[in-house]
Tab-separated table of C-alpha atoms in Angstrom:
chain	number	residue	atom	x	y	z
A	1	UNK	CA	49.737	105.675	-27.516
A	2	UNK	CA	46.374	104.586	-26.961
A	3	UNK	CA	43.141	106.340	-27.930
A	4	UNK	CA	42.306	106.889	-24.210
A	5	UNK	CA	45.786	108.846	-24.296
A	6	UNK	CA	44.751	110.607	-27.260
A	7	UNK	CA	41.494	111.827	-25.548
A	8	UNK	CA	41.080	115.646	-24.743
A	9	UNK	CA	43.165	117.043	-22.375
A	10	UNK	CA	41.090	115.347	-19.216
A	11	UNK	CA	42.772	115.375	-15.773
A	12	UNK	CA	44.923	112.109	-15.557
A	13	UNK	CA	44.324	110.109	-12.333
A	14	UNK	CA	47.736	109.219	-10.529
A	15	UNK	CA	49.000	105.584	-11.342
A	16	UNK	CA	50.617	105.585	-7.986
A	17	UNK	CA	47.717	105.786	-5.487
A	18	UNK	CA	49.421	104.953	-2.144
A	19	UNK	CA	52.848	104.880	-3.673
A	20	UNK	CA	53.399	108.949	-4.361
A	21	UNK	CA	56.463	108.987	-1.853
A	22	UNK	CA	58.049	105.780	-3.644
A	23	UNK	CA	60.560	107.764	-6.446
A	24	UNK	CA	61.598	110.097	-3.870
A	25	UNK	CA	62.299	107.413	-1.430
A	26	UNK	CA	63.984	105.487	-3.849
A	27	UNK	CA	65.797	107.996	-4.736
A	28	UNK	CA	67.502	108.562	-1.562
A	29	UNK	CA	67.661	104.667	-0.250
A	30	UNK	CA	69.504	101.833	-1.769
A	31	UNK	CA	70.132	98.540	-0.428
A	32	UNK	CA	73.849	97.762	0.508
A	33	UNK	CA	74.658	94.477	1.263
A	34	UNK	CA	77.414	92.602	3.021
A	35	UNK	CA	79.216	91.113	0.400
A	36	UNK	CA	80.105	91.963	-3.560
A	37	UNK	CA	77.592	89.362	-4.599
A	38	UNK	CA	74.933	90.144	-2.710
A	39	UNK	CA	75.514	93.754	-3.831
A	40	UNK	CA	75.643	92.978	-7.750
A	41	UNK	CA	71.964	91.162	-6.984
A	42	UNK	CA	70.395	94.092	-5.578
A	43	UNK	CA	71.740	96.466	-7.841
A	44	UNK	CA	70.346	94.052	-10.971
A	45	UNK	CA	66.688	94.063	-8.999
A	46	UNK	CA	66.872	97.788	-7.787
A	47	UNK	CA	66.369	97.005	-4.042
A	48	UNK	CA	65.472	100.145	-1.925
A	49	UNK	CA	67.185	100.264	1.202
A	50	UNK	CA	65.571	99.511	4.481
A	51	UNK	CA	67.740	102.449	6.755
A	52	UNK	CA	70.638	100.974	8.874
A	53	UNK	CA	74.134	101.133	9.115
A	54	UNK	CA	76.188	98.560	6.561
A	55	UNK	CA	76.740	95.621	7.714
A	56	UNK	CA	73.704	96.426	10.543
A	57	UNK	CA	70.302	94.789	10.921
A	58	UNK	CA	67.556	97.121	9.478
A	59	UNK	CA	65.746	98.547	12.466
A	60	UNK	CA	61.857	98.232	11.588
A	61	UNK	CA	59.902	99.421	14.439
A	62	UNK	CA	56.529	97.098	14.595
A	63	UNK	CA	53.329	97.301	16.781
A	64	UNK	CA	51.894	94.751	18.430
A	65	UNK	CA	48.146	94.844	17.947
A	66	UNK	CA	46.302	91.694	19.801
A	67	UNK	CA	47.368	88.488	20.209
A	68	UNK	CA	44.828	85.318	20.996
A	69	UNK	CA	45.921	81.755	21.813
A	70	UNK	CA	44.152	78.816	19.586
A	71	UNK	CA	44.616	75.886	18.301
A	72	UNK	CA	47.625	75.505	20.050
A	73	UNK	CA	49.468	78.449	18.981
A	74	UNK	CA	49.468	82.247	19.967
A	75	UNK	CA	48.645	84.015	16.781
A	76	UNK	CA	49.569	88.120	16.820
A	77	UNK	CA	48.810	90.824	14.439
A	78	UNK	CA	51.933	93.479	14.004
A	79	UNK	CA	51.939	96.296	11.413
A	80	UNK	CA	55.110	98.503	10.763
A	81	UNK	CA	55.319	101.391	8.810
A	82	UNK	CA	58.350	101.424	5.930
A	83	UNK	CA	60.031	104.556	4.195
A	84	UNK	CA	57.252	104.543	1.571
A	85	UNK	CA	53.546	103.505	0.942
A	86	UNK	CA	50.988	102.162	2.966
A	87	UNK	CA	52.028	100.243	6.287
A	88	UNK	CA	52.627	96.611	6.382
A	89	UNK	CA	50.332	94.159	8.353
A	90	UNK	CA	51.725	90.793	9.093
A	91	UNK	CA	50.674	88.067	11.468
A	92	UNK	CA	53.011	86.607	14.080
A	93	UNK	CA	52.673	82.687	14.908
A	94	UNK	CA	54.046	80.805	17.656
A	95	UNK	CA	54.029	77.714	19.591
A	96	UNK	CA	52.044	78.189	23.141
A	97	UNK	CA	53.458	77.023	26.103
A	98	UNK	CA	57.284	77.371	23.903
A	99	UNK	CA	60.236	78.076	26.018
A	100	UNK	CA	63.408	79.002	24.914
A	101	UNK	CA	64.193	80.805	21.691
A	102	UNK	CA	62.691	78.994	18.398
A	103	UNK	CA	63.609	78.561	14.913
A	104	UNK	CA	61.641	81.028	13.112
A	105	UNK	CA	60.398	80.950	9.471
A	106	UNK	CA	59.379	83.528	7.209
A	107	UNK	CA	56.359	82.586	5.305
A	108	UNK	CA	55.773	83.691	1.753
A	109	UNK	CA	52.676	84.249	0.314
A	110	UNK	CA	52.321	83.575	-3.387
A	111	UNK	CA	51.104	85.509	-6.432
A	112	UNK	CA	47.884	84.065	-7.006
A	113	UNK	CA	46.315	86.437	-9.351
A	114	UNK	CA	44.664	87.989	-5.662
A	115	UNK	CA	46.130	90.787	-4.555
A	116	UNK	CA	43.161	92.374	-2.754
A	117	UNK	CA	44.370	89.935	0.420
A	118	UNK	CA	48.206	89.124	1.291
A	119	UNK	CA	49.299	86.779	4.039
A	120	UNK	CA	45.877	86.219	5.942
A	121	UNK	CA	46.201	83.218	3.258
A	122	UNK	CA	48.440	81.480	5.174
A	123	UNK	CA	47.121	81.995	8.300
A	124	UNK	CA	44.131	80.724	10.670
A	125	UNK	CA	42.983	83.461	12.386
A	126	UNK	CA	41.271	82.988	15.254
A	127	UNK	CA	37.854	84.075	14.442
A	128	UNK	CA	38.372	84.391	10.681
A	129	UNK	CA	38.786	88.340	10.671
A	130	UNK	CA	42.069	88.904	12.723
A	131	UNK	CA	40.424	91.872	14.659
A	132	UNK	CA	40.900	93.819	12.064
A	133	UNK	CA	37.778	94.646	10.452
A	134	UNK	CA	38.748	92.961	7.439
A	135	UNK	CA	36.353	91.431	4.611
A	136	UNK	CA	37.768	86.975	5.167
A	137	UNK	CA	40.270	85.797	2.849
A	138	UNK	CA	39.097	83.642	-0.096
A	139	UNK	CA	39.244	79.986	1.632
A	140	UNK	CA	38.669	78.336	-1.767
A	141	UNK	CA	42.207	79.795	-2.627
A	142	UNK	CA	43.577	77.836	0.778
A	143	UNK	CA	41.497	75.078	-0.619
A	144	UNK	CA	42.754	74.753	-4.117
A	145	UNK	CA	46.261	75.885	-3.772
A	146	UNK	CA	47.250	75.105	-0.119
A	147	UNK	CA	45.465	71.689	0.603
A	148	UNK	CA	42.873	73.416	2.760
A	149	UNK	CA	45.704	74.312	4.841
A	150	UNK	CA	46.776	77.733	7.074
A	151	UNK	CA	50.781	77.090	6.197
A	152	UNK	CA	51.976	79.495	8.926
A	153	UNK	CA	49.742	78.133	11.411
A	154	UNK	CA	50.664	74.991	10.560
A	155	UNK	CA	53.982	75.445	10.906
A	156	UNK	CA	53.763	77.139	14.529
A	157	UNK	CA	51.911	73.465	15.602
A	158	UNK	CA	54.988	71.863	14.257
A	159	UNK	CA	57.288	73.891	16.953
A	160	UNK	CA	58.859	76.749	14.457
A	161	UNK	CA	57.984	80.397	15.035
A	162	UNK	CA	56.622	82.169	11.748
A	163	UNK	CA	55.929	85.246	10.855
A	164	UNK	CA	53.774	85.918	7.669
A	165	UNK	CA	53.613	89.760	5.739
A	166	UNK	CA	51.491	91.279	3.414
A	167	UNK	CA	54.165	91.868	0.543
A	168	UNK	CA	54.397	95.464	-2.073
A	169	UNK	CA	51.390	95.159	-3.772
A	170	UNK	CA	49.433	92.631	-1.612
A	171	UNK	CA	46.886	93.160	1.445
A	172	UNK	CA	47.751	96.861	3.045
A	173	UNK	CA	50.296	97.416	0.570
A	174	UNK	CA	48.433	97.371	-2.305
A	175	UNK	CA	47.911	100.076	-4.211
A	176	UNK	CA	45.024	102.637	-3.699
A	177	UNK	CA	43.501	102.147	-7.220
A	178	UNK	CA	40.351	104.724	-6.775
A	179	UNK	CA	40.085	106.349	-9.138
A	180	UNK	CA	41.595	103.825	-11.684
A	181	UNK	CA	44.566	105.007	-14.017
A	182	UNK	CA	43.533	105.377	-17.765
A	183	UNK	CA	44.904	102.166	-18.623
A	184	UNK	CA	43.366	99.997	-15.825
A	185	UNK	CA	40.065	101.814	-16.192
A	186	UNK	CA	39.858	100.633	-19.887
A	187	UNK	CA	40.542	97.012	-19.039
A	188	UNK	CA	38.062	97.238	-16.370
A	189	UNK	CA	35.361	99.119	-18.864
A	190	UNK	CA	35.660	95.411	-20.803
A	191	UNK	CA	35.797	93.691	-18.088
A	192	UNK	CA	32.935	95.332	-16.379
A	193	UNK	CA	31.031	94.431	-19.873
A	194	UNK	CA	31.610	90.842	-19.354
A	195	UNK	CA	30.285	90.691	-16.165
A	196	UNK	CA	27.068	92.531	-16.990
A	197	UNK	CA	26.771	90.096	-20.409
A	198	UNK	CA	27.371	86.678	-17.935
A	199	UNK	CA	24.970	88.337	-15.138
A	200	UNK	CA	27.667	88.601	-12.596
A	201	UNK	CA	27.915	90.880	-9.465
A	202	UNK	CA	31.647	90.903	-8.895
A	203	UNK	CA	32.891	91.415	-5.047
A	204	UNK	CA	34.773	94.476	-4.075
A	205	UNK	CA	37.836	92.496	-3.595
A	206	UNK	CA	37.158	90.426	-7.090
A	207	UNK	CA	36.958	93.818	-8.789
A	208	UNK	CA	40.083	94.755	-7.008
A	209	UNK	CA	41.755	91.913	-8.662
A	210	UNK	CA	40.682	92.086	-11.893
A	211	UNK	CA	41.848	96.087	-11.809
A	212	UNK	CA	45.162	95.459	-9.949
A	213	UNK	CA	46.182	92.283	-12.887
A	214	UNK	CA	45.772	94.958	-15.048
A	215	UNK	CA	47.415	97.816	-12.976
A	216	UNK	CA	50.472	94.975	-12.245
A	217	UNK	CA	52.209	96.317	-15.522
A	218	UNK	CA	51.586	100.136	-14.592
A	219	UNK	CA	53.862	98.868	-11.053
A	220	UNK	CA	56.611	97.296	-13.388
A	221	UNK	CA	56.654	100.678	-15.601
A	222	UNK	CA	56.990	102.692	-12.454
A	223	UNK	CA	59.494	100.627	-10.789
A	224	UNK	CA	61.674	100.663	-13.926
A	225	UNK	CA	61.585	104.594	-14.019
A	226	UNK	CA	62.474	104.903	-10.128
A	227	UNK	CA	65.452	102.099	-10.721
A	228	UNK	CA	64.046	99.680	-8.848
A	229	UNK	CA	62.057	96.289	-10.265
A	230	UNK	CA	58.336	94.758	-9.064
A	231	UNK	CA	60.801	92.078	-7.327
A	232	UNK	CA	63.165	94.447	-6.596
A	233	UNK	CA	60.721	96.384	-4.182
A	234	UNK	CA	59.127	93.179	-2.854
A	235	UNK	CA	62.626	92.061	-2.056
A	236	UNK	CA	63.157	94.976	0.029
A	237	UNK	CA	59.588	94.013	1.816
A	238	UNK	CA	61.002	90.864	2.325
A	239	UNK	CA	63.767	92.020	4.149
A	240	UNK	CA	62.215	94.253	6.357
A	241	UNK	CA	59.977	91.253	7.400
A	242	UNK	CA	62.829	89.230	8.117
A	243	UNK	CA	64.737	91.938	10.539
A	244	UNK	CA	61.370	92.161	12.313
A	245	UNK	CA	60.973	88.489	12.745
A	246	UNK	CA	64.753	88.340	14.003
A	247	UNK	CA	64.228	90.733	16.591
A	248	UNK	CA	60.989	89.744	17.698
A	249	UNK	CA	60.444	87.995	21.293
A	250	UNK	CA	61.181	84.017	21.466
A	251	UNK	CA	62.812	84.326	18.292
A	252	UNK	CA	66.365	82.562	17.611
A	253	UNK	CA	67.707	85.101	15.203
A	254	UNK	CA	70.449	82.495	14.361
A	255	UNK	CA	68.062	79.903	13.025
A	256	UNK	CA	65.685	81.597	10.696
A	257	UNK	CA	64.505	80.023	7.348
A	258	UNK	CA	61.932	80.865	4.635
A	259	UNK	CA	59.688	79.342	2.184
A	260	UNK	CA	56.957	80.092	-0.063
A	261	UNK	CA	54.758	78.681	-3.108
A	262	UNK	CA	54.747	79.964	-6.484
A	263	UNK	CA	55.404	83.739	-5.849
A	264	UNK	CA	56.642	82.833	-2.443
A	265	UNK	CA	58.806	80.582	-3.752
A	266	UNK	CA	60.772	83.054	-6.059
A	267	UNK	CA	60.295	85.498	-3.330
A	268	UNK	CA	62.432	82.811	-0.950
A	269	UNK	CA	64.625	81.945	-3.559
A	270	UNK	CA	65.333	86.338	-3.648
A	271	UNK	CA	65.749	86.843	-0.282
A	272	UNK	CA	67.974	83.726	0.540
A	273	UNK	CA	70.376	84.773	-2.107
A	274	UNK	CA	70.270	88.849	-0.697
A	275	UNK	CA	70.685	87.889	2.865
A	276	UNK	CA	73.024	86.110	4.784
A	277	UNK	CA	70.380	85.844	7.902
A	278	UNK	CA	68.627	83.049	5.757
A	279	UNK	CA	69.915	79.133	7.037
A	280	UNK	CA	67.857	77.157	4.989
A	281	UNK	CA	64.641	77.825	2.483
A	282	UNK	CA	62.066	75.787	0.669
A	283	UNK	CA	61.117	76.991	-2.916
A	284	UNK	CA	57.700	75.303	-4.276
A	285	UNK	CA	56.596	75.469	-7.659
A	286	UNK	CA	59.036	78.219	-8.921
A	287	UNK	CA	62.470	76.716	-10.482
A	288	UNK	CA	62.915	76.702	-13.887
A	289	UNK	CA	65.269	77.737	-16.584
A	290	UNK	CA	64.819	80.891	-18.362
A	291	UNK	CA	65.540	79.547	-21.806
A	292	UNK	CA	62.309	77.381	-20.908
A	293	UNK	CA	60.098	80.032	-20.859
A	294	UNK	CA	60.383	81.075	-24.548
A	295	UNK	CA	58.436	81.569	-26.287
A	296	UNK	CA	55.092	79.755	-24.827
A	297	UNK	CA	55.387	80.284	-21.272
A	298	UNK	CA	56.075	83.806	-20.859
A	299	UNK	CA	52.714	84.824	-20.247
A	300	UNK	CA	52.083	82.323	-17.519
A	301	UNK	CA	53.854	84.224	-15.074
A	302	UNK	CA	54.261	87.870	-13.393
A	303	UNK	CA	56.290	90.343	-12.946
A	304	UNK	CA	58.289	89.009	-10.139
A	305	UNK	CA	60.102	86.575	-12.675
A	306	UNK	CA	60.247	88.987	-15.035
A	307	UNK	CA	63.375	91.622	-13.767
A	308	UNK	CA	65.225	93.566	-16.806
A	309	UNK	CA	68.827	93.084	-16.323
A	310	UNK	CA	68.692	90.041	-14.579
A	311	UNK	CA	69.633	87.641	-17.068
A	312	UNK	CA	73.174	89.635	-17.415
A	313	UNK	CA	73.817	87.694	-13.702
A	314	UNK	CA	73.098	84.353	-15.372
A	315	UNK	CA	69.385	82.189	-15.229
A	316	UNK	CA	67.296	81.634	-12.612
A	317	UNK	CA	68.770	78.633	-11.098
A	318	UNK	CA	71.855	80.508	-10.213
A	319	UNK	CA	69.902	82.480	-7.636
A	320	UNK	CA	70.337	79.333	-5.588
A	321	UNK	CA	73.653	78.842	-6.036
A	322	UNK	CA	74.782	82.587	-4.744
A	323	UNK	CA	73.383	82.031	-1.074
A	324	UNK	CA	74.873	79.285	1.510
A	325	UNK	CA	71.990	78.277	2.908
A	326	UNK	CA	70.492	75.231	2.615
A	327	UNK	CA	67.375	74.747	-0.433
A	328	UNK	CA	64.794	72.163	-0.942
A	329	UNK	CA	62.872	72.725	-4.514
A	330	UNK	CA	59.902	70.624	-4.941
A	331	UNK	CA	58.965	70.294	-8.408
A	332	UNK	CA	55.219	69.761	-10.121
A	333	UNK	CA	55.577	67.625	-13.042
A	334	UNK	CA	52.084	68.231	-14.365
A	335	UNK	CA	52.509	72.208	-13.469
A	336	UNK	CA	50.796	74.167	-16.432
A	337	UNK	CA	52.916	77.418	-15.585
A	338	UNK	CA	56.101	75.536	-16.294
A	339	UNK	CA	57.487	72.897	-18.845
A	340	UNK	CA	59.162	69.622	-17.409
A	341	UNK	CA	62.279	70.045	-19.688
A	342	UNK	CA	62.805	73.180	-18.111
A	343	UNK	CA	62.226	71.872	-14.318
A	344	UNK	CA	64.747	68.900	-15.030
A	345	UNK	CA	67.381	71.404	-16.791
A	346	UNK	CA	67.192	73.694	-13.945
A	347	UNK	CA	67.767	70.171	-11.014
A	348	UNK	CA	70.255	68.813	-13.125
A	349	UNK	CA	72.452	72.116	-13.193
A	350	UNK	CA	71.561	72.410	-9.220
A	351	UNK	CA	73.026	69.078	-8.570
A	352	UNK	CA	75.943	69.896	-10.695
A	353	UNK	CA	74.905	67.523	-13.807
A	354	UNK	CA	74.710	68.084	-17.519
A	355	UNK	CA	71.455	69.675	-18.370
A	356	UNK	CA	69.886	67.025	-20.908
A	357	UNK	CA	67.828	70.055	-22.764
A	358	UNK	CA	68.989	74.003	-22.921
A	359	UNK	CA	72.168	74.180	-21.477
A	360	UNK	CA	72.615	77.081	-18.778
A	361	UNK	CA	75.017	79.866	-19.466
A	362	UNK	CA	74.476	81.624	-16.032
A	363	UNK	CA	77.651	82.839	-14.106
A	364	UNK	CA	78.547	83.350	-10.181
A	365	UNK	CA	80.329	86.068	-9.166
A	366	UNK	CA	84.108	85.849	-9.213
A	367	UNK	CA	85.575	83.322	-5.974
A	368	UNK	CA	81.956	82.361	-5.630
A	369	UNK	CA	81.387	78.440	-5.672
A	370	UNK	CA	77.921	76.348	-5.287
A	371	UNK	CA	77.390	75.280	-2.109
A	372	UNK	CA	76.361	71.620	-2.807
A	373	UNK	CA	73.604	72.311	-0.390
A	374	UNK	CA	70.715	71.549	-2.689
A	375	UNK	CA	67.950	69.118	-2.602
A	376	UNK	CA	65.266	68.704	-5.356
A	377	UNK	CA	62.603	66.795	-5.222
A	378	UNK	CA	59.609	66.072	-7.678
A	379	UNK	CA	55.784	65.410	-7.607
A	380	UNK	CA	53.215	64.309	-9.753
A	381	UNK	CA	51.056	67.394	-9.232
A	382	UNK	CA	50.010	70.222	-10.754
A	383	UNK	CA	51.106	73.605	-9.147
A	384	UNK	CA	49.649	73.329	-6.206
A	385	UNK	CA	51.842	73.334	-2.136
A	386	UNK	CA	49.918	69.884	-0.880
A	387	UNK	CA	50.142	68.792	2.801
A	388	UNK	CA	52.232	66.051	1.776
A	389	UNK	CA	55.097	68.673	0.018
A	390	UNK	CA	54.588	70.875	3.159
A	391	UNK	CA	55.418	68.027	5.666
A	392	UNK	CA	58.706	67.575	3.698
A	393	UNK	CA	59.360	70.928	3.246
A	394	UNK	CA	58.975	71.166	7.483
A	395	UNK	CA	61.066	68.073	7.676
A	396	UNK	CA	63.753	69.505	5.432
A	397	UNK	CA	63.785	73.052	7.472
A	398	UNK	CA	63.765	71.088	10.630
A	399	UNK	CA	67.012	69.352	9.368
A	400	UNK	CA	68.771	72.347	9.164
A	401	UNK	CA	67.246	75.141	11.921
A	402	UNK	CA	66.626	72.059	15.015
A	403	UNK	CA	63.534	73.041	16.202
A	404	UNK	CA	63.221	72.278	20.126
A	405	UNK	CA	59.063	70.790	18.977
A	406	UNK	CA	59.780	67.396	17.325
A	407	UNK	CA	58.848	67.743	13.541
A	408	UNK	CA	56.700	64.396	12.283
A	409	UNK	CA	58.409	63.334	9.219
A	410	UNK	CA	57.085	63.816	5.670
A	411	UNK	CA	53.818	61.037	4.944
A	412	UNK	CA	54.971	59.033	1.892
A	413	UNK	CA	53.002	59.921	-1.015
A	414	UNK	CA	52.057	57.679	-3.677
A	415	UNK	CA	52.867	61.642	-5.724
A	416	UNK	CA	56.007	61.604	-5.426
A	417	UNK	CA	58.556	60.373	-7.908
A	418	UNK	CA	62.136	59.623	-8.175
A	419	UNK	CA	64.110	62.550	-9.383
C-alpha cells in the first residue's frame, strides 16, 4: 500500500479509462484455436476471442475512410470497432496500378516507449496527417529506429500489400488516462517536477507517454485479474488485423506474412505461432533466451515479454518452433536491451545446435516437431530495423509469399556478420 492509498477516503479515478467493457468481454470471449498447440498458447497468454465459429475466420467488419494514391502506392485509412475499448485505426497500403491478388503483410509496430501514436510510424501518409485530424507522428522515432524509413510504405513500393494497426494500448487504443489513476498521477507529480526544474514544456503526446510508461503496469495488473496478459490482449489485436487484411480487396489470403521490430517483432513471433494464416514472418531485434534476461536485463523490456505462465510452455525461442511458417530473425550484436550470449543461445537452439551458454529447457507440445524453417541472421548494430535488415527481411518474405512486383535483393552491408 502506498501513502496515496492510505489517503482519506477520496473518490478513486478508474484505471481503465476506455477499457470499462474489457472484464466483461473477457469474460464471455476466449480464443479457440485450430489445433491443441495453438490452444495451450492462448490459454498461457489469455487471448480474448475475436467472435466466429471454430475453425472460422473472425469476421471484423472495417470502414473504409479515404484513400489517396502517392508515391506509387494507394495508401487507405480503415478503422473497425472490436468487442471492447476504443476502435482500431489502421492504414491500408498497396501497390497502384497492381493487378491480381498480392501477397499481403501485416506490419508490426514496435514498443518504443510511445504509445500516444501506433502504426502512423510505419507509414507515409500522404500529407503527414492521414485526414484524420491527428497531431504528426514523431519522425525522429522513424529516424532513429527505422532508418528514416515508412516500413509499410516501403513495402507496398516493393509489390506486397500491407496493412499496418494501431495495437491495445497504442494510437486509438490507448487508454483514456484523464483523469490519471492514483498511481500514474504520482509518477507524473515527479515527473511533472522534473520538467519544471530542467525548464521543459512537455507536448501533450510526450506527457501521454511519460503517464502511459507508468500506467503500462496498471494494464498488466488488470489483464492478470480478467485472465488475459498485456500480450495476451495485443495478440488478440493482432488477429483481428490479420482477418481484416485477409479479407480485404486485392488481397491473396493464401500468402500473408508478418513482421515487426522490437515489440513488433515479439508481436510476429505471437501471432505466427497462434495462427495458421501466417506463411512466413520476420522477427527484428526480439529473440533471446529467457535465462538471459536474469537478473540485469529484466528491466530493459515491457510487458509484452513479460507473460506469467509462459515459461511453463518452455523459453522464448520455442515460440518459433510451434508455427510452420517460415522465420527470419535478424540479430543486433551491439543491442543494449539484449546480451549476445543470450542472442547466440537462442540461434543455436533454432538451428538445432548445442547452445554454447544456458542451455534451453523449453518443450513443444506432444507430436509437435521444429520445422527446420528458420533463418538467423546477425548485424553489427545496435537495436535499431536499418534499410539494409529491411531489404533482407523483404527478400526473405518474397522467398516464401512470391510477390507478382519483383523484390530487389538485400544491399550487402559491410554490418553484417557471419552467424
Amino acid at each position: 500500500m502506498t501513502a496515496v492509498d492510505a489517503a482519506g477516503p477520496r473518490a478513486r479515478p478508474g484505471a481503465l479509462g476506455g477499457y470499462e467493457d474489457w472484464p466483461a468481454y473477457m469474460s464471455r470471449h476466449h480464443h479457440r484455436a485450430d489445433s491443441d498447440a495453438r490452444q495451450e498458447l492462448a490459454d498461457a497468454l489469455g487471448v480474448p476471442g475475436v467472435p466466429a465459429d471454430l475453425g472460422s475466420p473472425p469476421n471484423v467488419e472495417y470502414t473504409v475512410h479515404w484513400e489517396k494514391k502517392h508515391d506509387g502506392v494507394i495508401t487507405s485509412f480503415l478503422s473497425w470497432q472490436l468487442g471492447f475499448g476504443p476502435r482500431t485505426s489502421a492504414w491500408f497500403v498497396r501497390p497502384a496500378g497492381a493487378t491480381g491478388p498480392l501477397p499481403a503483410l501485416l506490419a508490426l509496430h514496435c514498443h518504443g516507449g510511445i504509445k500516444y501514436y501506433g502504426a502512423e510510424r510505419l507509414v507515409a501518409l500522404p500529407d503527414e496527417s492521414g485526414g484524420t485530424g491527428a497531431v504528426m507522428p514523431p519522425l525522429e522515432e522513424r529516424a532513429r529506429l527505422y532508418g528514416g524509413r515508412a516500413l509499410a510504405t516501403w513495402l507496398a513500393q516493393q509489390g506486397f500489400a500491407v496493412l499496418a494497426h494501431d495495437a491495445f494500448m497504442w494510437g486509438s487504443r490507448r487508454f483514456r488516462l484523464d483523469p490519471l489513476p492514483w498511481r500514474t498521477a504520482g509518477v507524473m507529480n515527479g515527473q511533472e517536477a522534473l520538467w519544471r526544474q530542467a525548464g521543459v514544456e512537455p507536448s501533450a503526446p510526450e506527457r501521454y507517454d511519460a503517464a502511459a510508461a507508468a500506467h503500462e503496469e496498471t494494464a498488466a495488473k488488470a489483464a492478470a485479474l480478467v485472465g488475459s496478459s498485456v500480450a495476451g490482449t495485443v495478440a488478440h489485436d493482432d488477429l483481428a488485423a490479420l482477418s481484416v487484411l485477409a479479407a480485404l480487396p486485392g488481397v491473396d489470403a493464401g500468402r500473408l506474412g508478418c513482421l515487426g521490430f522490437s515489440g513488433g517483432g515479439g508481436r510476429a513471433l505471437v501471432l505466427a505461432a497462434l495462427s495458421p494464416l501466417i506463411r512466413s514472418y520476420v522477427v527484428t531485434c526480439m529473440m533471446t533466451t529467457f535465462a538471459s534476461l536474469l537478473p540485469a536485463y529484466l528491466d530493459a523490456h515491457s510487458w509484452l515479454l513479460h507473460s506469467p505462465g509462459l515459461t511453463r510452455l518452455g523459453d522464448w525461442p520455442d515460440l518459433a518452433k510451434r508455427s510452420e511458417a517460415r522465420v527470419l530473425v535478424q540479430y543486433a550484436l551491439d543491442d543494449p536491451l539484449f546480451p549476445e550470449q543470450g542472442m547466440r543461445d537462442a540461434h543455436a537452439y533454432l538451428s538445432g545446435q548445442s547452445p554454447t551458454g544456458q542451455l534451453l529447457t523449453g518443450h513443444l507440445p506432444a507430436g509437435q516437431s521444429p520445422s527446420g524453417q528458420y533463418t538467423g541472421s546477425f548485424w553489427q548494430e545496435p537495436h535499431v530495423f536499418t534499410p539494409a535488415m529491411q531489404e533482407e527481411a523483404a527478400a526473405f518474405l518474397a522467398s516464401a509469399l512470391q510477390p507478382r512486383h519483383p523484390i530487389n535483393p538485400p544491399v550487402p552491408d559491410r554490418t553484417r556478420t557471419d552467424s
